[in-house]
């Protein structure tokens, strides 16, 4: 990996991809979203905010599978991944066929931030760049082939693999280049490279290019012979260039000061620089694929596509960066993937500059109402059996929640819960005082275990066949949940006592909800709320925060990528199609399949499933549920109506009230007051300040309203409308956690 001005650019050599980033996630299993039949053109991409690896098929630009695992770096061999956790100094093997992660091993004791892995079919090299130690591992089980030993030279000039699977390491300070074979034999070539040389592949050779000296050492990996030659015409007046090598030709690519130099190492010279028109001075190292160079320009937010052989200027400008200097480009099997590890953005860039964006996971942004996006019909994938999860994780030991749901008294329903064999990332888990206790089992769509009630669904007939977890998954004892108020509180109330408890229109009290109180939106990862926060919305996979008003976030109208396989295997008839027997309809802004709420039978079946999640939220100690993606009917191409949505909401609101929870409408201003009449109690909306529709929601819910903005101007507008009467928060669009470069949390 070359780092230029703090921006990481990854490349591929001999079938290995190495991408390094910061991450926050836990361990677990995963499963293919469709049956993976990948021989090439697939890349493992990371999502640090949610702790997941996503296998993206480059030929179709579709997500082929996902695995929940804590990760700080990834090396790829074929469709398998080798995952580094630099926090614990461990490595795990992820099987690309089964989407399962093996046990974590410690290859080099004491290694942390400097730990890297480089994978070949024959061996996995583990290196600690901080201590210059290296170890050899078996590819399948990561057993130690050779215990760690210390290299004589450092790795500051770069690390790469040659075509034969040997590992090469360069010390920029001394110019020494070392090579390690799969058998563990080490050879040193001293004083090879120029000062501050950067090691990159150059076809069947390796090149150590001087960043500012205009010289290069060309190394034959077979014979060890070194040729030193000038790079006439390279560089731009002493500006330190970003340097990339060619995987197929003896050629270097240097970018500096808005100009690209292509240097032919067989001819000892560089062509006249290509001006990157419109580019600034913040480019990263070029990545080569399919005869094109892909140059990231972090100042403009573009990836520039250049034909180096035609000596032309920019062929295409693809605005995929969006100012994200953390975005990586990965060249693999003639394709270029882009990935932002701190958000859901990813995709494929074609050689002609066409961009196919892919949502690795949902971010909490509503579609711009000024843009009409038609629904996308996708083929029905072949039926595949759901992956068999490992032992179900349980919550860490800890005290029971300090409050119990008792707001709308009634029996808690029980219904089977679809499985998601993953666990809560330890770095995203709340503090030791907040986890709920009790038996748990994996739930769908969210990174973590939830209480899984058992028994038939109350009031809805027998459970649907195939709707429960696989055999062996633990369930909570059958029966109903009994809720009691905390000491000193009247029956039927929970959460913090406050004179500001919200009262929805019509007089329905929402105990514990404080109008205008400070709110935090944590639906993509739980963390300790800032001082003064009184209300929080979290994914149902996460535990509530004792003493706060806790809202349980639910996707009730769409599948999530990690649960798509479960839905298709167990309830394919409940997924919306473009026409009867046709293809599934995907909500294009998020890439998630819509649920079919068009008939009474399907609405009741879906209410059984989602109702079980609501029961889990109540048992965990939440005070309310947030029902999201209500407005997806507006993007269904007429397949769903507002009437069918309202009828479904009425069922879900009833389930929430019977479980002792309030129910929130998320967005969907077009419903008018129909959500309130269906039984919903308050609203959580996105960007009503930006789009000027806060008054629309106030007309229905009064000040029982929470607004989430993603732009400072929206925060200003919403605060002006609110005047402190309803809650307003500014969050970053990716809902990142503290410590992330993108984290934002501000209030009025």
XYZ file of C-alpha atoms in Angstrom:
748
model
C 0.000 0.000 0.000
C 1.222 3.495 -0.833
C 0.041 6.353 1.313
C 0.134 9.726 -0.412
C -0.563 12.812 1.700
C -2.389 10.654 4.186
C -4.642 8.997 1.631
C -4.460 5.252 1.219
C -4.480 3.715 -2.250
C -4.530 -0.055 -2.601
C -3.445 -2.184 -5.531
C -3.438 -5.829 -6.485
C -0.429 -8.050 -7.095
C -0.542 -11.798 -7.753
C -4.164 -12.032 -6.704
C -3.775 -10.290 -3.352
C -5.537 -7.132 -2.274
C -4.346 -5.275 0.797
C -6.497 -2.449 2.116
C -5.901 -0.829 5.497
C -8.367 1.275 7.439
C -9.651 2.004 10.905
C -12.688 0.004 11.996
C -15.014 -0.624 14.870
C -16.600 -4.010 14.681
C -17.055 -7.418 16.232
C -16.751 -11.043 15.314
C -19.157 -13.454 13.767
C -20.467 -15.315 10.830
C -22.276 -14.312 7.676
C -23.949 -15.833 4.720
C -24.203 -15.320 0.979
C -26.924 -13.019 -0.254
C -27.016 -15.231 -3.298
C -25.185 -18.415 -4.153
C -21.639 -17.256 -4.875
C -20.308 -18.510 -8.190
C -17.257 -16.307 -8.401
C -14.033 -17.251 -10.137
C -12.739 -13.719 -10.642
C -13.703 -10.088 -10.503
C -14.825 -9.998 -6.874
C -13.425 -7.898 -4.056
C -13.868 -7.901 -0.301
C -14.794 -4.410 0.898
C -15.029 -3.236 4.484
C -17.574 -1.141 6.341
C -15.886 0.155 9.449
C -18.975 1.869 10.843
C -20.902 -1.394 11.114
C -18.068 -3.899 11.289
C -18.683 -5.931 8.164
C -16.944 -7.319 5.100
C -18.897 -7.184 1.859
C -18.005 -9.385 -1.106
C -18.809 -7.381 -4.236
C -19.110 -9.137 -7.601
C -17.487 -6.820 -10.124
C -19.114 -8.351 -13.201
C -22.648 -7.736 -11.919
C -21.920 -5.003 -9.356
C -23.993 -6.944 -6.848
C -23.343 -7.812 -3.236
C -22.521 -11.526 -3.185
C -22.138 -11.950 0.550
C -21.397 -10.298 3.861
C -19.669 -11.292 7.069
C -19.693 -9.486 10.404
C -16.130 -9.340 11.687
C -13.876 -6.856 13.433
C -11.379 -5.579 10.874
C -8.538 -3.116 10.415
C -6.997 -4.607 7.270
C -7.864 -7.223 4.665
C -5.815 -9.352 2.277
C -7.628 -11.325 -0.409
C -6.744 -14.562 -2.169
C -9.356 -15.716 -4.648
C -12.682 -15.206 -2.899
C -11.216 -15.846 0.546
C -10.268 -13.012 2.875
C -7.679 -12.729 5.623
C -8.785 -10.214 8.209
C -6.466 -8.318 10.537
C -7.639 -6.859 13.831
C -4.841 -4.513 14.831
C -6.551 -3.742 18.132
C -6.055 -7.300 19.382
C -3.202 -8.279 17.049
C -5.133 -11.195 15.551
C -5.861 -12.596 12.092
C -8.891 -14.561 10.883
C -9.608 -16.477 7.692
C -12.960 -15.837 5.997
C -14.116 -18.579 3.636
C -15.620 -16.960 0.552
C -17.697 -20.056 -0.268
C -19.422 -20.435 3.095
C -19.149 -16.829 4.310
C -17.828 -17.968 7.680
C -14.957 -16.539 9.702
C -12.491 -18.876 11.358
C -11.039 -18.423 14.822
C -8.805 -15.465 15.612
C -5.119 -16.351 15.896
C -2.155 -14.282 17.100
C 0.625 -14.733 14.525
C 3.140 -12.327 16.086
C 2.840 -11.774 19.849
C 2.743 -8.105 20.748
C 1.992 -6.896 17.198
C -0.753 -4.283 16.987
C -0.939 -1.287 14.640
C 1.900 -2.559 12.426
C 0.317 -5.956 11.755
C -0.197 -6.791 8.060
C -0.995 -9.943 6.113
C -0.226 -10.785 2.479
C -1.832 -13.921 1.085
C -0.902 -16.349 -1.693
C -2.332 -19.803 -2.507
C 0.693 -21.409 -0.850
C 1.327 -19.275 2.228
C 0.097 -16.318 4.243
C 2.796 -13.860 5.302
C 2.168 -11.987 8.558
C 4.362 -8.941 9.223
C 4.705 -6.510 12.081
C 6.164 -3.412 10.440
C 6.819 -1.836 13.834
C 9.194 -4.570 15.040
C 10.260 -5.923 11.589
C 9.113 -9.424 12.594
C 7.551 -11.832 10.134
C 5.766 -15.203 10.431
C 4.492 -17.747 7.909
C 0.967 -19.202 8.198
C -0.955 -22.011 6.494
C -3.614 -20.559 4.164
C -6.607 -22.649 5.292
C -6.344 -22.737 9.067
C -3.655 -20.103 9.763
C -1.557 -22.638 11.632
C 2.022 -21.461 12.129
C 4.322 -22.726 9.387
C 7.298 -20.806 10.720
C 7.441 -18.949 14.023
C 8.185 -15.209 13.953
C 11.714 -14.055 13.220
C 13.226 -10.594 12.788
C 14.222 -9.112 9.452
C 17.434 -7.146 9.185
C 15.843 -4.298 7.223
C 12.624 -2.326 7.658
C 9.529 -1.976 5.493
C 9.159 1.796 5.217
C 9.541 1.732 1.440
C 6.670 -0.672 0.877
C 5.717 -4.342 0.814
C 4.468 -6.290 -2.198
C 4.218 -9.771 -3.714
C 5.756 -10.846 -6.984
C 4.135 -13.157 -9.514
C 5.715 -16.231 -7.919
C 4.223 -15.451 -4.515
C 7.429 -14.207 -2.891
C 7.195 -11.296 -0.489
C 9.372 -8.243 -1.124
C 10.044 -5.536 1.445
C 11.879 -2.240 1.013
C 13.618 -0.091 3.602
C 13.382 3.518 2.396
C 16.083 4.711 4.766
C 18.837 2.284 3.733
C 17.691 1.246 0.263
C 17.820 -2.428 1.299
C 15.280 -4.730 -0.354
C 14.493 -8.107 1.247
C 12.691 -11.084 -0.250
C 11.025 -13.917 1.691
C 9.894 -17.172 0.071
C 7.044 -19.496 1.054
C 9.664 -21.802 2.568
C 10.916 -19.019 4.805
C 14.208 -18.350 3.022
C 15.255 -14.703 3.249
C 17.595 -12.846 0.892
C 18.733 -9.250 1.259
C 19.765 -6.902 -1.536
C 21.576 -4.024 0.114
C 21.657 -0.421 -1.072
C 19.391 -1.216 -4.017
C 16.913 1.600 -3.956
C 17.419 5.361 -4.175
C 16.804 7.503 -1.081
C 13.154 7.534 -0.003
C 12.426 4.904 -2.624
C 8.957 3.421 -3.041
C 8.608 -0.289 -3.906
C 5.963 -1.036 -6.561
C 5.348 -3.807 -9.102
C 6.414 -3.170 -12.688
C 5.246 -6.073 -14.818
C 7.615 -9.026 -14.331
C 9.991 -6.772 -12.398
C 9.933 -4.828 -9.156
C 10.781 -1.142 -9.112
C 12.122 1.022 -6.306
C 11.376 4.526 -7.492
C 12.932 7.621 -5.973
C 10.131 9.939 -4.936
C 12.109 13.106 -5.648
C 15.438 12.001 -7.188
C 14.121 10.980 -10.602
C 15.889 7.605 -10.470
C 14.652 4.011 -10.276
C 16.141 0.618 -9.433
C 14.628 -2.192 -11.520
C 14.921 -5.566 -9.808
C 14.602 -8.993 -11.485
C 12.873 -11.183 -8.863
C 14.243 -14.391 -10.377
C 17.931 -13.530 -10.636
C 18.153 -10.667 -8.159
C 19.862 -8.550 -10.806
C 19.448 -4.793 -10.321
C 19.408 -2.157 -13.064
C 19.560 1.494 -12.103
C 18.411 4.145 -14.493
C 17.150 7.739 -14.562
C 13.554 8.680 -15.104
C 14.028 11.482 -17.610
C 11.047 13.806 -17.715
C 9.496 12.555 -14.474
C 8.144 14.701 -11.703
C 7.131 18.325 -11.503
C 9.767 20.684 -10.182
C 10.688 18.781 -7.055
C 7.086 18.082 -6.019
C 6.856 14.709 -4.308
C 4.769 12.534 -6.645
C 2.278 9.803 -5.923
C 3.761 6.652 -7.489
C 1.950 3.638 -8.880
C 3.289 0.604 -10.715
C 1.868 -1.440 -13.551
C 0.937 -5.073 -12.860
C 1.408 -6.014 -16.530
C 4.144 -3.780 -17.973
C 7.559 -2.483 -16.954
C 6.081 0.925 -16.360
C 5.619 3.493 -13.616
C 2.904 6.096 -13.245
C 3.716 9.294 -11.368
C 1.242 12.030 -10.502
C 2.280 15.446 -9.230
C 0.906 18.965 -9.472
C -2.019 17.988 -11.701
C 0.101 16.117 -14.248
C 0.483 12.402 -14.967
C 3.820 10.989 -16.164
C 3.949 7.518 -17.739
C 7.492 6.132 -17.506
C 8.604 3.203 -19.684
C 11.336 1.404 -17.741
C 12.641 -0.419 -20.820
C 13.339 2.919 -22.492
C 14.664 4.842 -19.482
C 12.349 7.735 -20.031
C 8.963 9.240 -19.346
C 6.535 10.541 -21.912
C 5.387 14.125 -21.954
C 3.136 14.585 -18.942
C -0.601 14.321 -19.436
C -2.398 17.308 -17.957
C -5.240 16.219 -15.741
C -7.528 19.048 -16.777
C -9.426 20.535 -13.890
C -7.526 18.484 -11.356
C -6.158 20.024 -8.214
C -2.948 19.134 -6.411
C -4.345 16.369 -4.271
C -4.175 13.238 -6.399
C -3.442 9.753 -5.185
C -1.386 7.033 -6.865
C -2.856 5.789 -10.168
C -4.404 2.327 -10.285
C -4.216 0.374 -13.554
C -6.883 -1.959 -14.948
C -8.005 -2.970 -18.448
C -5.461 -0.668 -20.088
C -6.710 2.410 -18.258
C -5.335 4.431 -15.370
C -7.689 5.468 -12.586
C -6.409 8.515 -10.723
C -8.156 9.638 -7.521
C -8.416 13.410 -7.201
C -9.397 14.128 -3.620
C -9.677 17.879 -4.153
C -12.380 17.630 -6.829
C -13.921 14.389 -5.597
C -13.361 12.690 -8.967
C -11.678 9.543 -10.155
C -10.086 10.409 -13.491
C -9.927 7.697 -16.153
C -6.972 8.042 -18.536
C -5.803 6.067 -21.570
C -2.001 6.180 -21.139
C -1.224 4.612 -24.525
C -3.249 7.140 -26.516
C -1.542 9.925 -24.547
C -4.895 11.597 -24.237
C -6.242 13.774 -21.524
C -8.930 12.601 -19.149
C -11.413 10.207 -20.742
C -13.945 10.417 -17.937
C -14.463 12.008 -14.560
C -16.403 9.992 -12.038
C -17.568 11.901 -8.980
C -17.479 8.944 -6.609
C -15.237 10.372 -3.918
C -17.542 13.093 -2.695
C -14.663 14.611 -0.777
C -13.897 11.362 1.050
C -10.122 11.215 1.262
C -10.445 7.858 2.980
C -11.867 6.235 -0.169
C -9.775 3.426 -1.657
C -9.441 2.162 -5.222
C -8.846 -1.551 -5.665
C -7.832 -3.049 -9.017
C -8.655 -6.718 -9.363
C -9.033 -8.984 -12.408
C -9.295 -6.051 -14.804
C -11.861 -4.198 -12.706
C -11.633 -1.227 -10.368
C -13.657 -1.142 -7.188
C -14.098 1.935 -5.029
C -14.876 1.725 -1.347
C -15.378 4.099 1.537
C -14.740 1.965 4.628
C -16.391 4.549 6.890
C -19.722 4.592 5.036
C -21.975 2.470 2.848
C -20.555 3.857 -0.402
C -18.935 1.398 -2.786
C -19.141 0.249 -6.376
C -17.388 -0.484 -9.654
C -15.816 1.915 -12.155
C -15.815 0.634 -15.735
C -12.945 1.414 -18.167
C -15.201 3.869 -20.026
C -15.834 5.794 -16.824
C -19.295 4.422 -16.091
C -19.912 4.067 -12.371
C -22.141 1.416 -10.831
C -22.730 2.393 -7.225
C -23.624 -0.230 -4.648
C -25.005 0.268 -1.158
C -23.043 -2.029 1.143
C -25.598 -1.286 3.828
C -28.330 1.242 4.409
C -27.478 4.723 5.560
C -30.139 6.780 7.224
C -30.864 9.234 4.455
C -34.275 9.674 2.961
C -34.507 10.098 -0.828
C -34.494 13.668 -2.060
C -38.191 14.447 -2.712
C -37.187 16.557 -5.703
C -35.734 13.536 -7.504
C -37.933 10.791 -8.915
C -36.188 7.408 -8.825
C -38.025 4.505 -10.455
C -37.960 1.133 -8.691
C -35.470 -1.409 -9.958
C -36.566 -4.919 -10.877
C -33.962 -7.551 -10.085
C -33.877 -11.234 -11.064
C -34.893 -13.748 -8.432
C -31.674 -15.472 -7.362
C -31.541 -19.261 -7.294
C -32.863 -20.770 -4.112
C -30.116 -21.485 -1.639
C -30.312 -23.018 1.766
C -29.656 -20.558 4.564
C -26.283 -20.832 6.157
C -26.231 -22.763 9.389
C -25.226 -20.348 12.107
C -22.763 -21.148 14.789
C -23.627 -21.096 18.469
C -25.944 -18.191 19.155
C -24.225 -15.369 20.984
C -25.596 -14.094 24.234
C -25.526 -10.732 25.882
C -22.636 -10.069 28.232
C -23.565 -10.490 31.862
C -24.928 -7.429 33.524
C -27.840 -6.027 35.468
C -31.326 -6.077 34.067
C -32.575 -2.842 32.507
C -33.467 -0.230 35.061
C -36.925 0.209 33.624
C -39.479 -2.151 32.130
C -42.055 -1.447 29.414
C -45.517 -0.971 30.841
C -46.872 1.952 28.908
C -49.648 0.292 26.967
C -50.481 -2.746 29.123
C -51.221 -5.959 27.279
C -49.745 -9.377 26.621
C -46.432 -9.444 24.808
C -46.707 -11.433 21.608
C -44.433 -14.314 20.736
C -43.371 -15.135 17.218
C -40.389 -16.823 15.589
C -37.492 -14.593 14.702
C -35.504 -14.907 11.478
C -31.862 -15.783 12.093
C -28.816 -13.666 11.515
C -25.724 -15.515 12.720
C -23.742 -12.539 13.906
C -22.884 -10.955 17.226
C -22.637 -7.464 18.642
C -19.247 -5.888 17.811
C -17.460 -5.479 21.102
C -16.235 -2.018 20.242
C -19.774 -0.878 19.516
C -21.261 -2.438 22.617
C -22.498 -0.066 25.313
C -20.929 0.135 28.731
C -21.233 -2.641 31.289
C -24.283 -1.138 32.922
C -26.518 -1.153 29.875
C -26.861 -4.661 28.418
C -30.110 -6.446 28.997
C -29.959 -9.831 30.594
C -31.672 -13.010 29.635
C -31.408 -15.620 26.939
C -30.781 -14.473 23.435
C -30.706 -15.657 19.890
C -29.652 -14.042 16.672
C -32.176 -11.806 14.951
C -32.273 -10.596 11.385
C -31.001 -7.443 9.822
C -28.976 -6.165 12.712
C -25.490 -6.805 14.068
C -26.282 -8.538 17.308
C -28.242 -10.973 19.384
C -31.776 -10.359 20.533
C -34.180 -12.139 22.842
C -36.044 -14.700 20.753
C -39.522 -15.460 22.110
C -41.025 -18.827 21.342
C -44.457 -20.268 20.935
C -47.330 -19.459 18.587
C -48.159 -15.914 17.645
C -50.849 -14.576 19.893
C -53.978 -13.546 18.145
C -52.732 -14.456 14.703
C -53.048 -18.197 14.434
C -50.154 -20.633 14.172
C -46.718 -19.502 13.192
C -45.892 -19.707 9.508
C -43.817 -22.730 8.491
C -40.138 -22.006 8.218
C -40.351 -18.733 10.076
C -38.316 -19.754 13.099
C -34.619 -20.038 13.705
C -32.829 -23.186 12.599
C -32.671 -26.162 14.894
C -30.352 -25.606 17.803
C -30.916 -21.877 18.173
C -31.960 -21.148 21.742
C -35.283 -19.528 22.484
C -36.621 -17.715 25.475
C -39.178 -19.600 27.544
C -42.677 -19.494 26.155
C -45.140 -17.160 27.766
C -45.934 -13.492 28.013
C -43.813 -10.633 29.225
C -44.966 -8.939 32.412
C -43.969 -5.322 32.718
C -43.653 -3.426 35.960
C -42.946 0.207 36.633
C -39.815 1.198 38.515
C -40.115 1.982 42.207
C -41.671 5.339 42.882
C -43.306 5.534 39.445
C -46.987 5.100 38.646
C -47.994 1.980 36.809
C -47.967 2.433 33.075
C -44.894 4.662 32.966
C -41.246 4.010 32.179
C -38.121 5.953 31.416
C -37.009 9.110 33.133
C -39.572 10.964 35.160
C -40.185 14.368 33.671
C -42.833 16.989 33.728
C -42.146 17.359 30.051
C -43.476 13.937 29.110
C -44.969 14.176 25.635
C -48.687 14.094 25.021
C -49.705 13.234 21.492
C -52.781 14.836 19.901
C -55.887 13.264 21.357
C -54.341 13.145 24.839
C -52.350 9.896 24.615
C -49.461 10.306 27.021
C -45.971 9.062 26.087
C -44.289 8.672 29.474
C -40.608 9.429 29.562
C -40.502 11.261 26.251
C -39.482 14.865 26.826
C -40.463 17.362 24.175
C -37.470 19.287 22.904
C -35.021 17.163 24.903
C -31.551 16.459 23.543
C -31.629 13.431 21.235
C -29.032 11.125 19.649
C -29.538 8.989 16.552
C -27.380 5.841 16.895
C -29.012 3.458 14.417
C -25.688 2.433 12.783
C -23.718 1.787 15.968
C -24.233 2.187 19.715
C -21.955 4.288 21.903
C -22.131 6.188 25.180
C -24.400 9.223 24.630
C -23.015 12.681 25.299
C -23.873 14.346 28.607
C -27.314 15.914 28.471
C -28.792 13.476 25.965
C -32.220 12.357 27.220
C -33.480 10.292 24.277
C -31.764 7.889 21.895
C -32.785 5.717 18.948
C -30.773 2.530 18.455
C -31.016 -0.489 16.234
C -32.905 -3.337 17.862
C -29.626 -5.287 17.955
C -28.251 -2.869 20.536
C -29.114 -2.523 24.208
C -31.034 0.463 25.578
C -29.370 3.030 27.822
C -30.632 2.960 31.414
C -32.294 6.174 32.495
C -32.967 7.495 28.975
C -36.001 7.322 26.709
C -34.949 4.496 24.357
C -36.376 4.033 20.867
C -35.914 0.707 19.053
C -35.223 1.164 15.323
C -36.911 -1.288 12.920
C -36.880 -1.774 9.150
C -40.511 -2.852 8.778
C -41.110 -2.298 5.061
C -37.907 -3.607 3.418
C -35.304 -6.306 3.781
C -31.725 -5.494 4.697
C -28.819 -6.961 2.716
C -27.789 -9.311 5.522
C -31.282 -10.792 5.824
C -32.167 -11.083 2.122
C -31.214 -14.756 1.951
C -33.393 -15.551 4.983
C -36.395 -13.812 3.482
C -36.008 -15.511 0.119
C -35.562 -18.940 1.692
C -38.419 -18.675 4.199
C -40.869 -15.990 3.071
C -40.245 -15.297 -0.581
C -43.994 -14.831 -1.033
C -43.837 -11.770 1.235
C -41.341 -9.947 -1.007
C -42.753 -7.459 -3.495
C -42.438 -8.197 -7.211
C -42.791 -6.058 -10.302
C -45.680 -8.298 -11.338
C -47.090 -11.649 -10.128
C -44.372 -14.254 -10.611
C -41.961 -11.573 -11.782
C -38.791 -10.164 -10.355
C -38.307 -8.647 -6.934
C -38.637 -4.890 -6.606
C -35.653 -3.178 -5.050
C -35.926 0.260 -3.448
C -33.221 1.837 -5.511
C -31.909 4.448 -3.069
C -30.982 1.690 -0.596
C -30.753 -1.509 -2.662
C -33.231 -3.313 -0.397
C -36.173 -5.457 -1.495
C -39.583 -4.072 -0.558
C -41.950 -6.140 1.550
C -45.340 -6.875 0.021
C -48.093 -5.355 2.179
C -50.661 -5.322 -0.618
C -53.074 -7.900 0.862
C -54.555 -8.505 4.296
C -53.054 -11.999 4.470
C -49.557 -10.740 3.725
C -49.882 -7.811 6.111
C -50.834 -10.133 8.956
C -48.004 -12.530 8.096
C -45.506 -9.676 8.090
C -46.953 -8.309 11.327
C -46.259 -11.702 12.914
C -42.587 -11.420 11.975
C -42.072 -7.728 12.725
C -44.278 -8.092 15.799
C -41.757 -10.552 17.207
C -39.054 -7.906 16.829
C -41.281 -5.446 18.682
C -41.662 -7.978 21.483
C -37.873 -8.292 21.640
C -37.556 -4.518 21.927
C -39.989 -4.516 24.837
C -38.221 -7.333 26.650
C -34.874 -5.604 26.196
C -36.185 -2.497 27.934
C -36.923 -0.075 25.109
C -39.689 2.509 25.503
C -40.786 2.880 21.882
C -40.251 1.549 18.375
C -39.307 3.545 15.287
C -40.918 2.147 12.140
C -38.778 3.093 9.156
C -39.133 2.967 5.362
C -42.860 3.668 5.489
C -42.492 5.899 2.439
C -41.111 3.129 0.229
C -44.626 2.714 -1.210
C -44.053 6.026 -3.005
C -41.238 4.321 -4.946
C -43.041 1.036 -5.625
C -44.223 1.972 -9.104
C -47.853 1.701 -8.019
C -47.515 -1.832 -6.637
C -48.288 -0.599 -3.111
C -50.880 1.940 -2.029
C -51.133 4.306 0.900
C -54.208 2.379 2.036
C -52.279 -0.891 2.316
C -49.457 0.861 4.173
C -51.840 2.421 6.688
C -53.540 -0.928 7.285
C -50.147 -2.511 7.989
C -49.164 0.354 10.302
C -52.340 -0.215 12.270
C -51.271 -3.809 12.927
C -47.759 -2.767 13.958
C -49.005 0.030 16.232
C -51.318 -2.462 17.921
C -48.432 -4.865 18.470
C -46.341 -2.056 19.969
C -49.091 -0.958 22.343
C -49.788 -4.517 23.455
C -46.072 -4.905 24.213
C -46.100 -1.686 26.249
C -44.309 0.496 23.701
C -45.093 3.733 21.921
C -44.757 3.703 18.133
C -43.101 6.327 15.922
C -43.697 7.165 12.283
C -40.497 7.773 10.309
C -40.844 10.269 7.428
C -43.775 9.717 4.988
C -45.284 13.199 5.228
C -47.552 12.235 2.343
C -49.701 10.140 4.673
C -51.038 13.270 6.343
C -52.717 12.315 9.605
C -53.387 8.718 8.569
C -50.389 7.390 10.495
C -51.664 9.048 13.649
C -55.150 7.630 13.053
C -53.568 4.183 12.561
C -52.277 4.409 16.124
C -48.797 5.906 15.827
C -47.851 8.155 18.715
C -45.055 10.460 17.539
C -42.774 11.050 14.558
C -39.054 10.843 13.808
C -38.290 12.631 10.561
C -35.220 13.323 8.477
C -34.355 16.813 7.283
C -37.678 18.548 7.771
C -35.669 21.711 8.331
C -33.838 21.352 5.046
C -36.978 20.584 3.052
C -39.335 22.842 4.977
C -41.922 20.247 5.994
C -41.595 20.315 9.801
C -44.983 22.055 9.998
C -46.560 19.152 8.108
C -45.569 16.748 10.867
C -46.423 19.235 13.609
C -49.947 19.502 12.254
C -50.326 15.779 12.976
C -48.166 15.098 16.031
C -47.819 18.538 17.548
C -44.432 18.832 19.218
C -44.151 15.057 19.745
C -41.555 15.226 17.015
C -37.845 14.449 16.573
C -35.990 15.819 13.545
C -32.633 14.521 12.271
C -30.680 16.842 9.981
C -27.559 16.043 7.937
C -26.505 19.540 6.878
C -25.710 22.547 9.094
C -28.144 24.744 7.140
C -30.885 22.217 7.841
C -30.064 22.306 11.543
C -30.328 26.086 11.568
C -33.686 26.019 9.808
C -35.118 23.270 12.015
C -33.953 24.964 15.229
C -35.651 28.156 14.097
C -38.948 26.315 13.550
C -38.650 24.268 16.727
C -37.847 27.063 19.113
C -36.999 24.316 21.603
C -40.472 22.760 21.397
C -39.368 19.583 19.576
C -36.020 17.810 19.389
C -33.544 18.528 16.603
C -30.153 16.876 16.049
C -27.457 17.173 13.390
C -25.814 13.842 12.552
C -23.380 12.734 9.866
C -25.068 10.897 7.027
C -23.345 7.594 7.849
C -24.359 7.645 11.523
C -20.746 7.009 12.512
C -19.508 6.652 16.080
C -17.226 8.929 18.136
C -13.616 8.557 17.049
C -14.571 8.344 13.379
C -13.422 11.186 11.168
C -16.990 11.646 9.940
C -18.712 11.717 13.335
C -21.043 14.673 13.863
C -23.494 15.298 16.692
C -24.878 18.787 17.306
C -28.137 20.132 18.654
C -29.873 23.491 18.754
